[in-house]
Amino acid sequence: MTPLPVDAALPALLDALRARGAAVLEAPPGAGKTTRVPGAILDAGLAGDREVVVLEPRRLAARMAARRVADERGEKPGETVGWQVRFEDVSSARTRIRFVTEGVLTRRLLSDPTLPKVGAVVLDEFHERHLQGDVALAMLRALQRGARPDLKLVVMSATLDGGPVARFLGGDDDPAPTVRSEGRRFDVAVEHLPRMDDRPLSALVSSALGSLVTRGLDGDVLVFLPGAAEIRRAMETCADLARRHDLLVLPLHGDLPPAEQDRAVNPASKRKVILSTNVAETSVTIDGVAAVIDGGLARVAAHAPWSGLPTLRVQKVSKASATQRAGRAGRTREGVCLRLYTRHDYEARPEFDPPEVKRLDLAETTLELHASGVREPRDFGWFEPPTDAALDAAESLLRDLGAVTATGALTPTGRAMLRLPLHPRLARVVVESARQGSLDRGCTAAALLGERDISAARRGAGLAGGGGGWSPREAEAHGDSDVTALVARFEAAAAQGFDARALRDEGLDPGAVAAVERVRRQLSRVARSVESEGTGASPGDADEALRVALLAGYPDRVARRLRGLELVMVNGGSAKLDPRSEVQRAEFLVAVDAEERTDVKARGAVVRSASAIEPEWLMELFPDAIRETVEGRWVAADERVDAVTRLYYRGLLLDEGRAPPSPEAERAVADVLAREALAKGVSHFAGDRDALDRWVARLAFVAEQFPEAKIAPPGDDALGEALRRLCEGRRSFAELRDAGLLEGLRAGLDGTQRALIDRAAPERVTLPGGRAVKVHWVRAKAPWIESRLQDFFGMAEGPRVASGRVPLVLHLLAPNQRAVQVTTDLAGFWSRHYAGIRKELCRKYPRHPWPEDGRTATPPAPRRG
Ligand code: ADP
Ligand code: MG
């Protein structure tokens, strides 16, 4: 075996494991961690006669590492050294070193919680901080502290600061030993684009490659691109250049056949240009790389905000990743890195990517935690805990799906879901499909929804969507569901043997179709085990069975169509149905996929993929979420309340009808009438506009003047309460207005109080000429009257209220109805001001008599007004 830098660190690592059972190994990429550590542990006997399991974050890394390690031991993979990834298992009874991907380990922990066949677990590339890696670390640590103190744990990483992991493994006071292997690093000259360049990435790659060639290329070139599609395009644009300069252009990504992956890594006779995803960042080391071209992008795990389903999103890599990528040119000598973005762009990037546990949907992880006996995921011993909001969302989805009970226990449905390597929504769809006797279609639908969209021509090309899609051409045939239409398209493609030309003609992406077909086939195999869950019902209408199953997987996304494309969602939100959706008639549907718009003008979600449902299905699937109520319905046009019975699925109204008379109905009507009446305002129901205010002002006046009478003027609450009582047995504003609110309030006082109010705070006073004048009662103001000046002739003193204690404020009006004086002191007016004002009045109104002494003058006869 060729010596590798990490060899020197192995004795220290093995010592640490012997002494403490756990260790952290930090060494740069290419040091030999993946190749040498698992074998060293096995050969040192640290796993006893059990297995060494190596956890890899990528399928490609697991497979390549297994082949390399087997090769170094002079064996074939599947003998001592094997690998196991989702849907693929290359191992045997002899296998002692098993490279696995994260999901495999988690599921193994669930089926065999104490890992009886495992002696040591190596968590490789822990710096990636994948969600599953975090969870595996925490579960393994718990296992080591509990049933398996003999289990050896090694955490390996290329870039991570190992401190926190060491403390997590050993405790704050006594962290697990950390072993480092520095290795030699050479300088890499990093060059950025001088300015932004709008050309496609593939064009930038070929000009960068051209520039390297012009400078005199010496060694291989490693190009970082986000995904297979970008790699394919770049291969095309570089083909010419490669031919002219005799370069071997090779792709490297997870979807390639193993032989092609090996070709990219193995030494070649020609100079190589390897177009790779970020697997070459730290997972795979290619010897002989002298130059790196960094596109600056990566496809990273994300989830669709609407459904939580996993997707991949192209995004800019962090500074830490960019540094790693550049470093790949300086492993054995000085190198160069051309970045296809500006220095400014680089400077604006985050130092690190946040770990997945802080940003991904947690539904699947939370289901696994429940399955492993964690009732309260908040209390799980996380390496780094997720946010409470993310955990709550995951928990409530699992409850909605019927996977866990309110107390966090796994249900039989949850257990069946767990057998499917799918997001819980899709797992629930498959389980329900089995129950509906339509398992195969369920698997097809789950594969279509879980994998990249198979439609070739869709906006956002290059980004994997969360599924969905529609086919306007078949709208006639499949008007009930965008998903059944998609399944039909896929089945039509299958019937044609997935011929690539035919697929393209149909507007389908052959690569995406192939990926779906792979998953569909693998799912169908695994899903046989849930078929026993089925009722054995033979599929009636297969489309209908699938639509029922979709409802089971999206119970929180049920919507009702209001009018046109307007939807109201079960959670109370609103959304719009995409006009291209096929579901143009159904009143009820599940919104399988939607896009949240955030622009100010058009807020809310646009549902891109929908599936019609029947309300009866809700009652069958979710009987506990159905409620029937008797409610009042406000008929605004008639200012009236009708009693109705309403059927709800959670908050969503399913049906409404007239309620037969009952005490409950009457109460409901009164409640709504009261709500509407209070919103309108109490005074609206108390006679003329100011009647209520007047009444309250009079009460307040008397209460103040005669505290011994113990009159309490009603506050807003008491008035509201009085109105509310009045609503009982009534159903409209008209009835309420006739109900005599004021009379009722008055009747609430005793006779003495009523008499006192009428006497001390009268509604009218009579002036000498016999004219009855209205007293203005306004709260917190002195009571006042207004009348023509002449009406006061013959009065020495003004009228008084409150048994003579309080003089009224008098507004003395000229014939033009303007006040010539406002006073409480009529005597003083006559003596001091009248003479002057009289002169003026005589001049202006000569036809009116203006006697000299108002005190003794005779008032004119009362007139109307
Ligand atoms: P690490 O895990 O520390 O990043 P690896 O164990 O992957 O390092 O690689 C160690 C060394 O082995 C590297 O120099 C790499 O070039 C070399 N190597 C890895 N895979 C192969 C292979 N298939 N053929 C030849 N050399 C390989
Ligand atoms: Mg490695």
GROMACS .gro file of N, CA and C in nm, residues 692-714 753 756-763 765 775-784 799-809 824:
model
  165
  692LEU      N    1  -7.963   5.811   2.349
  692LEU     CA    2  -7.890   5.737   2.451
  692LEU      C    3  -7.792   5.829   2.524
  693ASP      N    4  -7.722   5.913   2.448
  693ASP     CA    5  -7.627   6.005   2.511
  693ASP      C    6  -7.700   6.097   2.608
  694ARG      N    7  -7.817   6.145   2.565
  694ARG     CA    8  -7.894   6.235   2.651
  694ARG      C    9  -7.930   6.167   2.782
  695TRP      N   10  -7.978   6.046   2.766
  695TRP     CA   11  -8.020   5.971   2.885
  695TRP      C   12  -7.902   5.950   2.981
  696VAL      N   13  -7.790   5.910   2.926
  696VAL     CA   14  -7.674   5.885   3.010
  696VAL      C   15  -7.625   6.014   3.075
  697ALA      N   16  -7.633   6.125   2.999
  697ALA     CA   17  -7.589   6.254   3.054
  697ALA      C   18  -7.679   6.297   3.169
  698ARG      N   19  -7.807   6.274   3.153
  698ARG     CA   20  -7.900   6.310   3.261
  698ARG      C   21  -7.871   6.228   3.386
  699LEU      N   22  -7.850   6.100   3.365
  699LEU     CA   23  -7.820   6.014   3.479
  699LEU      C   24  -7.692   6.059   3.549
  700ALA      N   25  -7.592   6.091   3.467
  700ALA     CA   26  -7.464   6.131   3.524
  700ALA      C   27  -7.481   6.262   3.603
  701PHE      N   28  -7.564   6.353   3.548
  701PHE     CA   29  -7.589   6.483   3.615
  701PHE      C   30  -7.655   6.461   3.751
  702VAL      N   31  -7.759   6.379   3.751
  702VAL     CA   32  -7.832   6.354   3.876
  702VAL      C   33  -7.743   6.280   3.975
  703ALA      N   34  -7.665   6.185   3.923
  703ALA     CA   35  -7.576   6.110   4.012
  703ALA      C   36  -7.480   6.204   4.083
  704GLU      N   37  -7.435   6.306   4.010
  704GLU     CA   38  -7.340   6.399   4.069
  704GLU      C   39  -7.407   6.494   4.169
  705GLN      N   40  -7.525   6.542   4.133
  705GLN     CA   41  -7.595   6.639   4.218
  705GLN      C   42  -7.659   6.572   4.340
  706PHE      N   43  -7.701   6.448   4.323
  706PHE     CA   44  -7.771   6.380   4.432
  706PHE      C   45  -7.708   6.244   4.460
  707PRO      N   46  -7.587   6.245   4.514
  707PRO     CA   47  -7.519   6.116   4.534
  707PRO      C   48  -7.600   6.023   4.624
  708GLU      N   49  -7.679   6.083   4.715
  708GLU     CA   50  -7.756   6.000   4.808
  708GLU      C   51  -7.858   5.913   4.735
  709ALA      N   52  -7.893   5.950   4.609
  709ALA     CA   53  -7.991   5.871   4.534
  709ALA      C   54  -7.932   5.742   4.479
  710LYS      N   55  -7.800   5.730   4.486
  710LYS     CA   56  -7.731   5.607   4.445
  710LYS      C   57  -7.765   5.566   4.302
  711ILE      N   58  -7.759   5.666   4.216
  711ILE     CA   59  -7.780   5.635   4.074
  711ILE      C   60  -7.643   5.618   4.009
  712ALA      N   61  -7.622   5.507   3.938
  712ALA     CA   62  -7.494   5.486   3.870
  712ALA      C   63  -7.516   5.500   3.720
  713PRO      N   64  -7.459   5.603   3.655
  713PRO     CA   65  -7.477   5.612   3.510
  713PRO      C   66  -7.410   5.492   3.443
  714PRO      N   67  -7.475   5.428   3.347
  714PRO     CA   68  -7.419   5.307   3.287
  714PRO      C   69  -7.296   5.337   3.202
  753GLN      N   70  -8.601   5.689   4.198
  753GLN     CA   71  -8.491   5.735   4.112
  753GLN      C   72  -8.547   5.794   3.983
  756LEU      N   73  -8.694   6.130   4.047
  756LEU     CA   74  -8.589   6.229   4.070
  756LEU      C   75  -8.526   6.275   3.939
  757ILE      N   76  -8.504   6.180   3.852
  757ILE     CA   77  -8.441   6.214   3.724
  757ILE      C   78  -8.534   6.305   3.643
  758ASP      N   79  -8.662   6.269   3.639
  758ASP     CA   80  -8.756   6.351   3.560
  758ASP      C   81  -8.765   6.492   3.617
  759ARG      N   82  -8.756   6.501   3.751
  759ARG     CA   83  -8.770   6.632   3.814
  759ARG      C   84  -8.639   6.712   3.804
  760ALA      N   85  -8.529   6.647   3.838
  760ALA     CA   86  -8.403   6.721   3.852
  760ALA      C   87  -8.329   6.737   3.720
  761ALA      N   88  -8.357   6.652   3.626
  761ALA     CA   89  -8.290   6.663   3.495
  761ALA      C   90  -8.396   6.650   3.387
  762PRO      N   91  -8.489   6.747   3.380
  762PRO     CA   92  -8.603   6.734   3.290
  762PRO      C   93  -8.560   6.741   3.145
  763GLU      N   94  -8.642   6.683   3.061
  763GLU     CA   95  -8.613   6.687   2.917
  763GLU      C   96  -8.646   6.824   2.860
  765VAL      N   97  -8.800   7.247   2.969
  765VAL     CA   98  -8.847   7.347   3.067
  765VAL      C   99  -8.942   7.443   2.995
  775VAL      N  100  -8.416   7.082   2.682
  775VAL     CA  101  -8.289   7.099   2.752
  775VAL      C  102  -8.185   7.009   2.684
  776HIS      N  103  -8.071   7.068   2.652
  776HIS     CA  104  -7.964   6.990   2.591
  776HIS      C  105  -7.879   6.926   2.699
  777TRP      N  106  -7.882   6.793   2.699
  777TRP     CA  107  -7.801   6.718   2.796
  777TRP      C  108  -7.684   6.652   2.724
  778VAL      N  109  -7.566   6.695   2.760
  778VAL     CA  110  -7.446   6.638   2.700
  778VAL      C  111  -7.351   6.606   2.814
  779ARG      N  112  -7.294   6.489   2.808
  779ARG     CA  113  -7.208   6.445   2.919
  779ARG      C  114  -7.094   6.539   2.942
  780ALA      N  115  -7.069   6.569   3.073
  780ALA     CA  116  -6.957   6.652   3.115
  780ALA      C  117  -6.969   6.796   3.069
  781LYS      N  118  -7.094   6.837   3.034
  781LYS     CA  119  -7.116   6.977   2.998
  781LYS      C  120  -7.235   7.026   3.079
  782ALA      N  121  -7.238   7.154   3.107
  782ALA     CA  122  -7.353   7.208   3.178
  782ALA      C  123  -7.475   7.201   3.086
  783PRO      N  124  -7.593   7.165   3.139
  783PRO     CA  125  -7.713   7.160   3.055
  783PRO      C  126  -7.748   7.299   3.002
  784TRP      N  127  -7.798   7.304   2.880
  784TRP     CA  128  -7.828   7.435   2.822
  784TRP      C  129  -7.955   7.431   2.740
  799PRO      N  130  -8.431   7.985   3.413
  799PRO     CA  131  -8.478   7.858   3.471
  799PRO      C  132  -8.363   7.776   3.530
  800ARG      N  133  -8.397   7.694   3.629
  800ARG     CA  134  -8.295   7.611   3.697
  800ARG      C  135  -8.337   7.465   3.699
  801VAL      N  136  -8.240   7.378   3.715
  801VAL     CA  137  -8.266   7.233   3.728
  801VAL      C  138  -8.202   7.186   3.858
  802ALA      N  139  -8.205   7.055   3.881
  802ALA     CA  140  -8.150   6.997   4.004
  802ALA      C  141  -8.213   7.063   4.126
  803SER      N  142  -8.347   7.068   4.128
  803SER     CA  143  -8.423   7.128   4.236
  803SER      C  144  -8.377   7.270   4.261
  804GLY      N  145  -8.349   7.341   4.158
  804GLY     CA  146  -8.313   7.481   4.170
  804GLY      C  147  -8.165   7.506   4.199
  805ARG      N  148  -8.086   7.401   4.206
  805ARG     CA  149  -7.945   7.421   4.241
  805ARG      C  150  -7.861   7.469   4.125
  806VAL      N  151  -7.901   7.432   4.002
  806VAL     CA  152  -7.813   7.458   3.888
  806VAL      C  153  -7.886   7.541   3.783
  807PRO      N  154  -7.834   7.662   3.756
  807PRO     CA  155  -7.897   7.741   3.650
  807PRO      C  156  -7.862   7.682   3.514
  808LEU      N  157  -7.961   7.679   3.424
  808LEU     CA  158  -7.932   7.634   3.289
  808LEU      C  159  -7.850   7.738   3.216
  809VAL      N  160  -7.767   7.695   3.125
  809VAL     CA  161  -7.697   7.790   3.038
  809VAL      C  162  -7.796   7.832   2.931
  824THR      N  163  -7.554   8.220   3.221
  824THR     CA  164  -7.637   8.153   3.323
  824THR      C  165  -7.704   8.258   3.412
   0.00000   0.00000   0.00000
